[in-house]
XYZ file of C-alpha atoms in Angstrom:
705
model
C 183.680 -111.579 32.375
C 182.274 -110.568 28.980
C 183.207 -107.555 26.707
C 179.831 -106.190 27.324
C 180.137 -106.100 31.124
C 183.587 -104.454 30.769
C 182.251 -101.630 28.688
C 182.086 -98.483 30.589
C 178.699 -97.393 31.797
C 177.488 -93.969 29.934
C 176.038 -91.664 32.469
C 174.485 -88.367 31.921
C 176.916 -85.637 33.170
C 175.858 -84.657 36.694
C 173.672 -81.532 36.578
C 174.961 -78.247 37.559
C 174.071 -77.134 41.062
C 171.927 -74.210 40.443
C 171.808 -73.395 44.198
C 175.587 -73.091 44.556
C 175.660 -69.279 44.945
C 172.972 -69.183 47.606
C 174.096 -68.278 51.168
C 173.365 -70.305 54.116
C 170.355 -68.342 55.031
C 168.994 -68.365 51.467
C 169.671 -72.204 51.269
C 167.689 -72.843 54.553
C 164.730 -71.022 53.060
C 164.997 -72.860 49.671
C 165.208 -76.421 51.162
C 162.676 -75.795 54.054
C 160.314 -78.747 54.057
C 159.438 -81.495 51.807
C 158.171 -81.047 48.194
C 154.987 -82.838 48.950
C 153.943 -81.545 52.384
C 155.947 -78.489 53.113
C 155.103 -76.785 56.266
C 154.009 -73.010 56.392
C 157.275 -70.793 55.989
C 157.841 -67.014 56.264
C 160.979 -65.654 54.731
C 161.560 -62.588 56.523
C 163.943 -61.036 53.673
C 165.556 -57.615 54.518
C 166.028 -55.100 51.777
C 168.667 -56.055 49.258
C 169.064 -59.557 50.666
C 168.347 -61.505 47.428
C 164.606 -62.333 48.086
C 163.736 -62.609 44.361
C 166.503 -65.078 43.933
C 165.470 -66.931 47.002
C 161.993 -67.173 45.940
C 162.551 -68.349 42.454
C 165.173 -70.897 43.776
C 162.539 -72.414 46.091
C 160.067 -72.791 43.201
C 162.923 -74.546 41.156
C 163.912 -76.811 44.069
C 160.159 -77.814 44.641
C 159.620 -78.703 40.968
C 162.983 -80.561 40.973
C 162.005 -82.526 44.004
C 158.758 -83.454 42.571
C 156.184 -80.874 42.684
C 153.856 -80.532 39.847
C 154.464 -77.018 38.214
C 150.793 -77.086 37.213
C 149.718 -77.081 40.708
C 151.961 -74.390 42.066
C 150.540 -70.928 42.487
C 152.990 -67.920 42.550
C 151.436 -64.672 43.482
C 153.211 -61.370 42.959
C 152.089 -57.662 42.749
C 153.000 -57.140 39.260
C 152.827 -59.338 35.998
C 156.098 -58.285 35.164
C 157.483 -59.646 38.549
C 155.622 -62.862 38.104
C 157.234 -63.191 34.668
C 160.695 -62.219 35.844
C 160.358 -64.881 38.494
C 159.066 -67.445 36.174
C 162.065 -66.933 33.910
C 164.460 -67.162 36.828
C 163.145 -70.171 38.336
C 162.963 -71.726 34.829
C 166.694 -71.141 34.227
C 167.567 -72.569 37.762
C 165.402 -75.642 37.019
C 166.838 -75.911 33.660
C 170.323 -76.223 35.172
C 169.241 -78.513 37.922
C 167.818 -81.037 35.489
C 170.974 -80.844 33.207
C 168.958 -79.366 30.222
C 170.768 -77.395 27.655
C 170.630 -73.655 27.759
C 168.947 -73.478 24.408
C 165.918 -75.387 25.496
C 162.883 -73.531 26.360
C 162.814 -73.428 30.381
C 160.017 -75.109 32.179
C 157.088 -72.865 32.928
C 154.798 -72.328 35.837
C 151.447 -71.505 34.334
C 149.774 -70.215 37.448
C 151.825 -67.228 37.973
C 150.463 -63.777 38.133
C 148.961 -60.989 40.465
C 146.196 -61.694 42.906
C 143.792 -59.861 40.582
C 145.014 -61.550 37.651
C 144.751 -65.107 39.010
C 141.186 -64.279 40.494
C 140.204 -63.102 36.878
C 141.201 -66.609 35.537
C 139.286 -68.483 38.149
C 136.217 -66.408 38.010
C 136.133 -66.917 34.224
C 136.500 -70.727 34.670
C 133.876 -70.974 37.454
C 131.616 -68.070 36.151
C 128.424 -70.457 35.322
C 128.679 -71.797 38.996
C 128.891 -68.398 40.634
C 126.043 -66.627 38.766
C 128.519 -64.739 36.310
C 128.205 -64.738 32.629
C 131.183 -66.080 30.675
C 131.249 -62.926 28.864
C 131.657 -60.608 31.964
C 134.107 -57.648 31.436
C 136.366 -56.011 34.078
C 136.208 -52.301 34.425
C 139.356 -50.300 34.968
C 139.544 -47.700 37.737
C 138.514 -44.857 35.232
C 135.375 -46.674 34.088
C 134.446 -47.919 37.533
C 134.413 -44.357 38.655
C 132.350 -43.415 35.589
C 129.812 -45.998 36.327
C 129.667 -45.030 40.012
C 129.122 -41.469 38.880
C 126.377 -42.467 36.594
C 124.689 -44.398 39.499
C 125.214 -41.479 41.670
C 123.477 -39.105 39.296
C 120.687 -41.776 38.728
C 120.079 -41.964 42.571
C 119.937 -38.262 42.713
C 122.847 -37.584 45.150
C 124.270 -35.030 42.858
C 121.236 -32.695 43.615
C 121.544 -32.706 47.393
C 121.363 -29.395 49.259
C 124.727 -30.140 51.046
C 128.071 -31.397 49.584
C 127.928 -35.003 48.731
C 131.050 -36.954 47.968
C 132.237 -36.991 44.357
C 132.390 -40.196 42.395
C 136.141 -40.436 42.889
C 135.765 -40.203 46.693
C 132.832 -42.734 46.513
C 134.926 -45.232 44.796
C 137.954 -44.848 47.073
C 135.522 -45.483 50.106
C 134.097 -48.544 48.322
C 137.558 -49.870 47.840
C 138.693 -49.253 51.357
C 135.826 -50.928 52.557
C 136.412 -53.918 50.669
C 140.105 -54.460 50.782
C 140.586 -53.754 54.457
C 137.322 -55.717 55.480
C 136.268 -52.797 57.607
C 132.475 -51.666 58.211
C 131.600 -48.718 56.262
C 131.141 -46.677 59.279
C 134.866 -47.443 60.507
C 136.236 -46.610 57.070
C 134.183 -43.234 57.347
C 135.366 -42.297 60.683
C 139.023 -43.224 60.152
C 139.647 -42.371 56.648
C 136.844 -40.076 55.246
C 135.712 -38.121 58.270
C 134.234 -35.261 56.045
C 131.832 -38.053 54.680
C 130.698 -39.565 57.891
C 127.398 -37.725 57.828
C 126.448 -39.467 54.541
C 126.700 -43.104 55.666
C 123.208 -44.136 55.072
C 123.236 -42.464 51.679
C 126.562 -44.122 50.689
C 125.175 -47.341 51.770
C 122.122 -47.037 49.372
C 124.619 -45.673 46.565
C 127.154 -48.537 47.164
C 124.198 -51.077 46.963
C 122.750 -49.684 43.814
C 126.389 -49.582 42.244
C 126.661 -53.069 43.065
C 123.319 -54.109 41.644
C 124.275 -52.121 38.330
C 127.500 -53.907 37.968
C 125.707 -57.371 38.307
C 123.099 -56.225 35.805
C 125.630 -55.175 33.383
C 127.946 -58.341 34.058
C 130.776 -55.977 34.889
C 133.123 -56.244 37.807
C 135.807 -53.785 38.974
C 139.092 -54.537 40.539
C 137.839 -54.879 44.101
C 135.015 -57.331 43.141
C 137.677 -59.897 41.669
C 139.014 -60.495 45.130
C 135.527 -60.341 46.746
C 134.125 -62.814 44.484
C 137.110 -65.125 44.767
C 136.782 -64.828 48.610
C 132.975 -65.421 48.260
C 133.794 -68.817 46.356
C 136.055 -69.832 49.037
C 133.241 -69.607 51.584
C 131.492 -72.355 49.718
C 132.943 -75.723 51.151
C 132.807 -77.546 47.989
C 134.508 -74.769 45.928
C 136.960 -74.231 48.782
C 137.933 -77.743 48.680
C 138.423 -77.911 45.090
C 140.426 -74.648 44.885
C 142.500 -75.768 47.822
C 143.293 -79.206 46.255
C 144.008 -77.628 42.842
C 147.434 -76.130 44.284
C 149.861 -78.167 46.409
C 151.990 -74.933 46.797
C 151.076 -71.212 47.144
C 153.967 -68.735 47.132
C 153.472 -65.164 47.706
C 155.977 -62.314 47.244
C 155.898 -58.930 49.090
C 153.460 -60.284 51.727
C 153.841 -57.238 53.831
C 152.027 -55.418 51.130
C 148.728 -57.714 51.152
C 145.352 -56.327 52.351
C 143.193 -58.258 54.693
C 140.957 -59.590 52.106
C 144.061 -61.067 50.443
C 145.189 -62.739 53.382
C 141.668 -64.117 54.146
C 141.874 -65.592 50.590
C 145.198 -67.204 51.339
C 144.055 -68.587 54.850
C 140.900 -70.105 53.134
C 142.823 -71.547 50.375
C 145.307 -73.302 52.578
C 143.725 -73.426 56.085
C 146.572 -75.568 57.543
C 149.343 -73.700 55.947
C 150.610 -76.774 54.301
C 152.448 -75.652 50.959
C 152.115 -71.962 51.930
C 155.297 -69.828 51.691
C 155.313 -66.183 52.113
C 158.201 -63.786 51.514
C 158.313 -60.195 52.902
C 159.726 -57.441 55.279
C 157.588 -55.563 57.698
C 160.327 -52.958 57.711
C 159.394 -52.156 54.049
C 155.545 -51.753 54.777
C 154.646 -48.346 53.302
C 151.466 -48.764 51.518
C 148.659 -48.641 54.126
C 147.084 -45.857 51.868
C 146.304 -48.942 49.616
C 144.930 -50.822 52.584
C 148.100 -52.915 52.839
C 148.168 -54.397 56.332
C 151.776 -55.201 57.792
C 149.901 -57.158 60.530
C 149.349 -59.807 57.927
C 152.972 -60.575 57.888
C 153.575 -60.055 61.449
C 150.685 -62.512 62.647
C 151.447 -65.032 59.975
C 153.440 -67.558 62.120
C 150.973 -67.633 64.738
C 147.905 -68.578 62.356
C 148.995 -72.021 62.155
C 149.573 -74.989 64.701
C 152.478 -75.543 65.057
C 153.384 -71.968 64.157
C 154.994 -71.416 60.747
C 158.826 -71.166 60.692
C 160.430 -67.644 60.294
C 163.687 -67.698 58.323
C 165.504 -64.359 57.970
C 167.536 -63.099 55.035
C 170.017 -60.497 56.602
C 173.102 -60.527 54.156
C 172.768 -57.339 52.112
C 174.091 -57.511 48.378
C 173.176 -53.745 47.504
C 174.854 -51.324 50.039
C 178.080 -50.727 51.807
C 178.168 -51.639 55.496
C 178.502 -47.931 56.612
C 175.091 -47.237 54.956
C 173.395 -50.420 56.392
C 174.641 -49.453 59.981
C 172.783 -46.277 59.557
C 169.726 -47.932 58.142
C 169.710 -50.584 60.889
C 169.859 -47.754 63.625
C 166.661 -46.065 61.970
C 164.887 -49.404 62.337
C 166.257 -50.249 65.809
C 163.640 -47.662 67.188
C 160.728 -49.333 65.617
C 158.431 -51.993 67.379
C 158.123 -55.158 65.651
C 158.425 -59.057 66.199
C 161.063 -59.676 63.384
C 164.401 -57.942 64.326
C 166.878 -57.849 61.504
C 170.374 -56.597 61.286
C 171.567 -56.046 57.682
C 175.171 -56.484 57.107
C 177.491 -56.647 54.113
C 181.307 -57.523 53.856
C 181.821 -54.687 51.430
C 182.839 -51.266 53.084
C 182.212 -47.765 51.546
C 181.622 -44.006 52.113
C 179.827 -43.055 55.332
C 176.348 -41.418 54.527
C 176.227 -37.712 54.854
C 173.671 -35.441 56.621
C 173.645 -32.114 54.872
C 172.518 -29.132 56.397
C 171.246 -26.204 54.208
C 169.316 -22.788 54.702
C 166.317 -23.482 52.805
C 164.786 -25.338 49.730
C 166.896 -23.067 47.202
C 170.128 -23.978 48.811
C 169.068 -27.621 48.850
C 168.448 -27.649 45.198
C 171.660 -25.945 44.473
C 173.667 -28.342 46.712
C 171.964 -31.429 45.020
C 172.670 -30.029 41.464
C 176.287 -29.298 42.246
C 176.907 -32.856 43.835
C 175.036 -34.568 40.985
C 177.264 -32.813 38.387
C 180.416 -33.696 40.501
C 179.469 -37.227 40.658
C 178.872 -37.280 36.807
C 182.378 -35.810 36.243
C 183.753 -38.703 38.643
C 182.302 -41.286 36.289
C 178.808 -41.838 37.743
C 176.240 -41.218 35.024
C 173.109 -39.077 35.978
C 170.830 -42.030 35.435
C 172.784 -43.925 38.165
C 171.873 -41.306 40.615
C 168.469 -40.661 42.148
C 166.981 -37.957 44.149
C 164.077 -39.227 46.444
C 161.411 -37.193 48.134
C 158.237 -38.075 50.304
C 155.731 -36.150 48.140
C 155.819 -34.973 44.428
C 155.844 -31.140 45.104
C 158.811 -31.543 47.354
C 161.072 -31.486 44.262
C 159.597 -28.373 42.701
C 162.627 -26.005 43.480
C 165.115 -28.804 42.406
C 163.321 -29.190 39.118
C 163.729 -25.456 38.411
C 167.343 -25.548 39.289
C 167.960 -28.576 37.099
C 166.303 -26.710 34.221
C 168.264 -23.450 34.772
C 171.616 -25.708 34.652
C 170.490 -27.772 31.740
C 170.517 -30.987 33.661
C 167.980 -33.463 32.158
C 165.769 -35.320 34.380
C 163.155 -38.204 34.360
C 160.358 -37.924 37.143
C 158.310 -41.022 37.899
C 154.809 -40.386 37.160
C 152.712 -38.864 34.353
C 149.814 -40.070 32.172
C 149.233 -43.845 32.434
C 148.555 -45.882 29.300
C 144.955 -46.745 30.110
C 144.076 -43.144 30.963
C 144.848 -42.027 27.322
C 141.742 -41.136 25.501
C 142.468 -42.928 22.293
C 143.379 -46.377 24.177
C 140.299 -45.959 26.292
C 138.310 -45.713 23.036
C 139.619 -48.852 21.219
C 139.389 -50.888 24.425
C 135.752 -49.612 25.144
C 134.812 -51.049 21.578
C 136.263 -54.367 22.424
C 134.579 -54.435 25.707
C 131.287 -53.553 24.209
C 131.550 -56.243 21.615
C 132.472 -58.672 24.635
C 129.585 -57.581 26.799
C 126.781 -55.412 25.152
C 125.479 -54.641 28.560
C 128.762 -52.786 29.716
C 126.834 -49.294 29.767
C 129.988 -47.059 30.162
C 131.891 -48.896 27.102
C 128.766 -48.444 25.051
C 128.169 -44.768 26.036
C 131.749 -43.979 25.182
C 131.703 -45.823 21.820
C 128.256 -44.605 20.614
C 129.606 -40.999 20.913
C 132.479 -41.863 18.715
C 129.991 -42.210 15.882
C 129.821 -38.950 13.913
C 126.210 -37.475 14.359
C 125.603 -39.245 17.697
C 126.024 -37.064 20.861
C 125.366 -37.712 24.515
C 121.615 -37.798 24.355
C 121.613 -40.382 21.413
C 124.117 -42.407 23.116
C 122.059 -42.352 26.347
C 119.113 -43.497 24.241
C 120.898 -46.455 22.838
C 122.156 -47.476 26.211
C 118.597 -47.312 27.698
C 117.411 -49.514 24.865
C 120.098 -52.236 25.370
C 119.416 -52.168 29.232
C 115.559 -52.878 28.545
C 116.132 -55.575 26.072
C 116.353 -59.248 26.727
C 118.968 -59.550 23.802
C 121.113 -56.460 23.865
C 123.194 -57.402 21.021
C 120.064 -57.599 18.850
C 118.897 -54.253 20.186
C 121.955 -52.639 19.346
C 121.728 -54.003 15.695
C 118.109 -52.808 15.349
C 118.789 -49.292 16.877
C 117.811 -46.371 14.739
C 120.289 -43.391 14.943
C 119.705 -39.653 14.077
C 119.642 -39.414 10.033
C 122.991 -37.821 9.995
C 124.542 -40.711 11.771
C 122.986 -43.529 9.841
C 126.084 -44.177 7.447
C 128.615 -43.996 10.388
C 126.276 -46.306 12.557
C 126.126 -48.730 9.894
C 129.844 -48.846 9.631
C 130.216 -49.152 13.393
C 127.683 -52.237 13.351
C 129.585 -53.840 10.496
C 132.772 -53.404 12.296
C 131.290 -55.164 15.567
C 130.053 -57.982 13.403
C 133.385 -58.706 12.122
C 134.995 -58.204 15.469
C 132.662 -60.817 17.072
C 133.096 -63.238 14.228
C 136.768 -63.269 13.909
C 139.235 -65.424 16.048
C 141.671 -63.716 18.255
C 144.052 -61.772 17.591
C 142.684 -61.126 14.136
C 139.513 -59.627 15.489
C 141.745 -56.784 16.569
C 142.202 -55.696 12.796
C 138.619 -54.635 12.136
C 138.339 -52.839 15.446
C 141.456 -50.893 14.450
C 140.181 -50.258 10.953
C 136.998 -48.845 12.264
C 138.865 -46.577 14.786
C 141.640 -45.077 12.866
C 139.230 -42.685 10.883
C 137.824 -41.589 14.126
C 141.411 -40.837 15.544
C 142.129 -38.811 12.607
C 138.796 -36.948 13.108
C 139.011 -36.203 16.750
C 142.859 -35.649 17.501
C 145.382 -33.396 15.854
C 148.184 -35.470 17.007
C 146.749 -38.662 15.464
C 150.246 -39.784 14.240
C 151.670 -39.694 17.753
C 148.752 -41.537 19.284
C 148.717 -44.218 16.787
C 152.049 -45.627 18.053
C 149.907 -46.641 21.259
C 147.463 -48.187 19.131
C 150.105 -50.210 17.402
C 151.585 -51.229 20.827
C 148.118 -52.531 21.587
C 148.024 -54.557 18.364
C 151.501 -56.081 19.315
C 150.194 -56.980 22.767
C 147.227 -59.027 21.287
C 149.475 -61.840 20.147
C 150.513 -62.640 23.587
C 146.857 -63.646 24.634
C 144.709 -66.593 23.618
C 141.361 -64.868 23.722
C 139.896 -61.423 23.582
C 138.643 -62.045 27.235
C 142.176 -62.807 28.405
C 143.506 -59.745 26.651
C 141.083 -57.350 27.978
C 141.421 -58.683 31.485
C 145.137 -58.739 31.507
C 145.681 -55.474 29.995
C 143.193 -53.665 32.451
C 144.820 -55.374 35.511
C 148.395 -54.705 34.475
C 148.695 -52.281 31.768
C 151.958 -50.709 30.388
C 153.079 -47.558 32.235
C 153.687 -44.951 29.619
C 151.758 -43.753 26.467
C 152.318 -41.102 23.807
C 149.233 -39.024 24.601
C 151.237 -36.187 26.185
C 154.662 -37.063 24.721
C 157.131 -34.150 24.783
C 159.998 -33.703 22.167
C 162.355 -36.568 21.982
C 165.198 -36.548 24.336
C 168.469 -36.236 22.533
C 170.523 -36.151 25.892
C 172.684 -39.128 26.457
C 171.797 -39.203 30.079
C 169.239 -37.814 32.774
C 168.901 -37.697 36.522
C 166.251 -39.892 38.194
C 163.621 -37.995 40.399
C 161.133 -40.131 42.230
C 158.990 -40.512 45.364
C 160.070 -42.853 47.853
C 156.728 -45.105 47.136
C 157.842 -45.209 43.528
C 161.250 -46.056 44.210
C 160.594 -49.231 46.437
C 162.283 -52.149 44.903
C 164.883 -50.116 42.891
C 168.310 -49.251 43.615
C 171.194 -46.571 42.529
C 174.748 -46.187 43.356
C 174.105 -42.585 44.540
C 170.895 -41.580 46.393
C 169.917 -37.970 47.614
C 166.974 -37.932 49.983
C 165.364 -34.537 50.257
C 163.706 -32.765 53.117
C 164.675 -35.167 55.856
C 162.964 -32.925 58.591
C 159.831 -33.096 60.895
C 156.962 -32.245 58.673
C 158.196 -33.887 55.627
C 159.558 -37.341 56.937
C 157.313 -37.776 58.918
C 154.878 -35.984 56.782
C 152.553 -33.608 59.050
C 149.710 -35.110 57.225
C 150.578 -38.679 58.298
C 151.261 -38.063 62.130
C 147.878 -38.798 63.633
C 148.621 -41.951 65.081
C 151.440 -44.280 66.274
C 150.811 -46.630 63.283
C 151.150 -43.623 60.921
C 154.289 -42.451 62.571
C 156.013 -46.024 62.381
C 154.980 -46.083 58.672
C 156.686 -42.856 58.104
C 159.866 -44.257 59.882
C 159.792 -47.392 57.523
C 159.517 -44.761 54.571
C 162.819 -43.126 55.379
C 164.339 -46.797 55.963
C 163.178 -47.722 52.469
C 164.723 -44.444 51.026
C 168.036 -45.033 52.648
C 168.195 -48.599 51.636
C 168.011 -47.713 47.984
C 171.534 -46.370 47.998
C 174.401 -48.847 47.026
C 177.671 -46.607 47.340
C 176.738 -43.103 48.363
C 173.737 -41.797 50.720
C 173.093 -38.084 51.335
C 170.404 -36.914 53.509
C 169.321 -33.267 53.107
C 167.957 -31.199 55.939
C 166.771 -27.682 54.908
C 166.158 -25.487 58.092
C 163.475 -23.594 56.351
C 161.032 -25.180 53.671
C 157.724 -24.380 51.852
C 154.413 -25.936 53.007
C 152.037 -25.842 50.038
C 148.790 -27.437 49.101
C 147.609 -27.822 52.436
C 144.382 -25.998 53.429
C 144.596 -26.376 57.081
C 148.155 -25.037 57.148
C 148.070 -22.386 54.250
C 150.782 -21.494 51.896
C 153.842 -20.749 54.000
C 157.357 -21.282 54.957
C 158.059 -23.162 58.218
C 161.144 -23.879 60.306
C 162.087 -27.375 61.408
C 164.953 -29.434 62.646
C 166.183 -32.886 61.567
C 163.547 -35.683 61.442
C 162.926 -37.320 64.766
C 163.899 -40.601 63.151
C 167.581 -39.283 63.204
C 168.154 -40.519 66.539
C 171.597 -40.172 68.217
C 172.426 -43.677 67.097
C 171.607 -42.856 63.539
C 173.706 -39.571 63.890
C 176.696 -41.446 64.992
C 176.773 -43.127 61.693
C 176.381 -40.065 59.497
C 179.039 -37.356 58.449
C 177.499 -34.100 59.077
C 177.856 -31.408 56.430
C 176.849 -27.854 57.718
C 175.606 -26.737 61.010
C 172.474 -28.698 62.141
C 169.691 -26.877 64.114
C 168.484 -28.701 67.182
C 166.083 -31.532 66.673
C 162.510 -30.953 67.755
C 160.917 -33.417 70.290
C 158.429 -35.891 68.745
C 154.832 -34.695 68.281
C 152.279 -36.389 70.290
C 150.542 -38.986 68.567
C 146.954 -40.053 68.876
C 146.183 -43.493 70.267
C 146.113 -46.190 67.970
C 142.875 -47.301 66.764
C 140.824 -50.279 68.252
C 142.091 -53.853 67.833
C 141.318 -55.809 64.799
C 138.088 -57.831 64.720
C 137.938 -60.704 62.582
C 134.665 -60.828 60.205
C 133.269 -64.364 60.282
C 130.820 -65.107 57.416
C 128.931 -68.334 57.283
C 129.316 -70.553 54.323
C 126.427 -71.359 52.045
C 125.735 -74.407 49.754
C 126.031 -72.134 46.566
C 127.626 -68.653 45.717
C 125.031 -65.891 45.890
C 126.842 -63.372 44.095
C 124.358 -60.501 44.837
C 124.471 -61.364 48.387
C 128.277 -61.657 48.627
C 128.777 -58.173 47.018
C 125.894 -56.514 48.810
C 126.766 -57.800 52.127
C 129.625 -55.113 52.514
C 126.866 -52.404 52.555
C 124.129 -54.085 54.731
């Protein structure tokens, strides 16, 4: 035998198993089906069971086994969630392939929100579906303003009876589109005070649709509506379906009917489709989320999709989970889960107090005691059903000098200075965008509302609105400022992105100084905008992604800098979903608050309120306190007045739940459940015949015919 034959074979060291930490249920979900033709799968992931890790591991495993990452679509409900999922899957795949940790992890280019992916596809297919490639996306505020302008132009602001305001009209539009419900049904069930205006609202929403198309502007709801319209054309549906071998959807219980319809048209036989969700955490029906999407998912395919549960909880102690399971045990549903944990801990407490003042004092005492025991304030959270439920507590915290942070406040895109600069970029992008042009024109010194309206009317009537804008003759006092704006617009249009942001900022900063006393504070937001530009290839992508997934905070109403080293967390239950804290206090666990007396009109509403309490309880890691004030304040409800009411513990605190709680203080008798109205009629599926091409106008108008 030769020396060559005797030489040892140098093998690459075996790759580290990136899936070694998965439990048996997680592994079953990760390795379900082949990478090339995976059957449909529902991962029924309970709270705190590691569903993010499981979904990321499934992505990594599919790519490792041969799936093309360019043909993998990952849909989440925020861009940040998509980025986090991408990073996690990339690190797992990196280890699976034996790549060094210093190398750039593999990427999945098609990861994002439903609306973000829709915007990308619409931009790509724009010429084939009757859209300009320069179309712009209006945020909620601009959509409301445009609808308000159409409302006034149609004369509905001059009726002898109260006509719905622009915000209500937009909410009606959004509900009808996302829930796939006829306008009459939306008005009857969600906006009964507007039911007498059905014919007028149809006229208004048709005119709003026509105006958007004329201006080549889409709102949030249009993005999904047009994506669905594309999938009704067989040729486009086949192309889009073939484009993605795998489609994975997070938080599927939060999808609406239109999103579900898109998925079923994208993957009619379910091959390559994986959805992850938990019907026990479906709490967003006010956004048209439809938990039935998750419950009916397995039966949509033949053979039915497999359902794999995740039940081992990595967040809470087993004593807390027993109480949570007992709350859920009384709820109907096809997917029964029993969360468990090998870790023990303190039993949750049910704390009875006299009123809201006593509740606030008890929580403040407990928060300080936990702080002295080593639990920082920011590791404790107080949760409540509605924002005003924390009013008494906030006063008590201020009295005791306990700093706190309450989720909410002015959003980034709602700040006037941010809207100003983005309007300028949108108007350069699309000269027909009337709302953007109207706003920018009034920033020019010497041009008021009448001059801005005259300019927009001229652009509306022009075949070439960009040329008409350049030829516009402003009032004499505004000629020099108008010329400066036109020069800035020319520079923005000619410069590559992101360099084009510079002339926009140069033009706007003098306006900022002129219009706002706190310009220095607001400038920080514009600097943030400038930093964000570098992460986008084009102006179009920047405007679309910032509109669809903006930063949460802004400096517009910034308070003095916080010098405290710590602060308590206050949050509504809806805002707390997906988060966790070692210590959680839930306020007002009484009938009238949980369930809310404003959400007890049907069996479906009652069940969502039960799930809301379950979500609140499952945020706790080590200690959970449920507060029951015997007397509480009811404010802000015209039907009930402004008064105090008496109540017992929430109807969701059944004897089985109470068995798992330690009672603190005497509890009043629990009232019987209020009678609920019958659920609404069964769902009817809307079938729309496919056409040879996308008639965009018809697709958007169809909702109002």
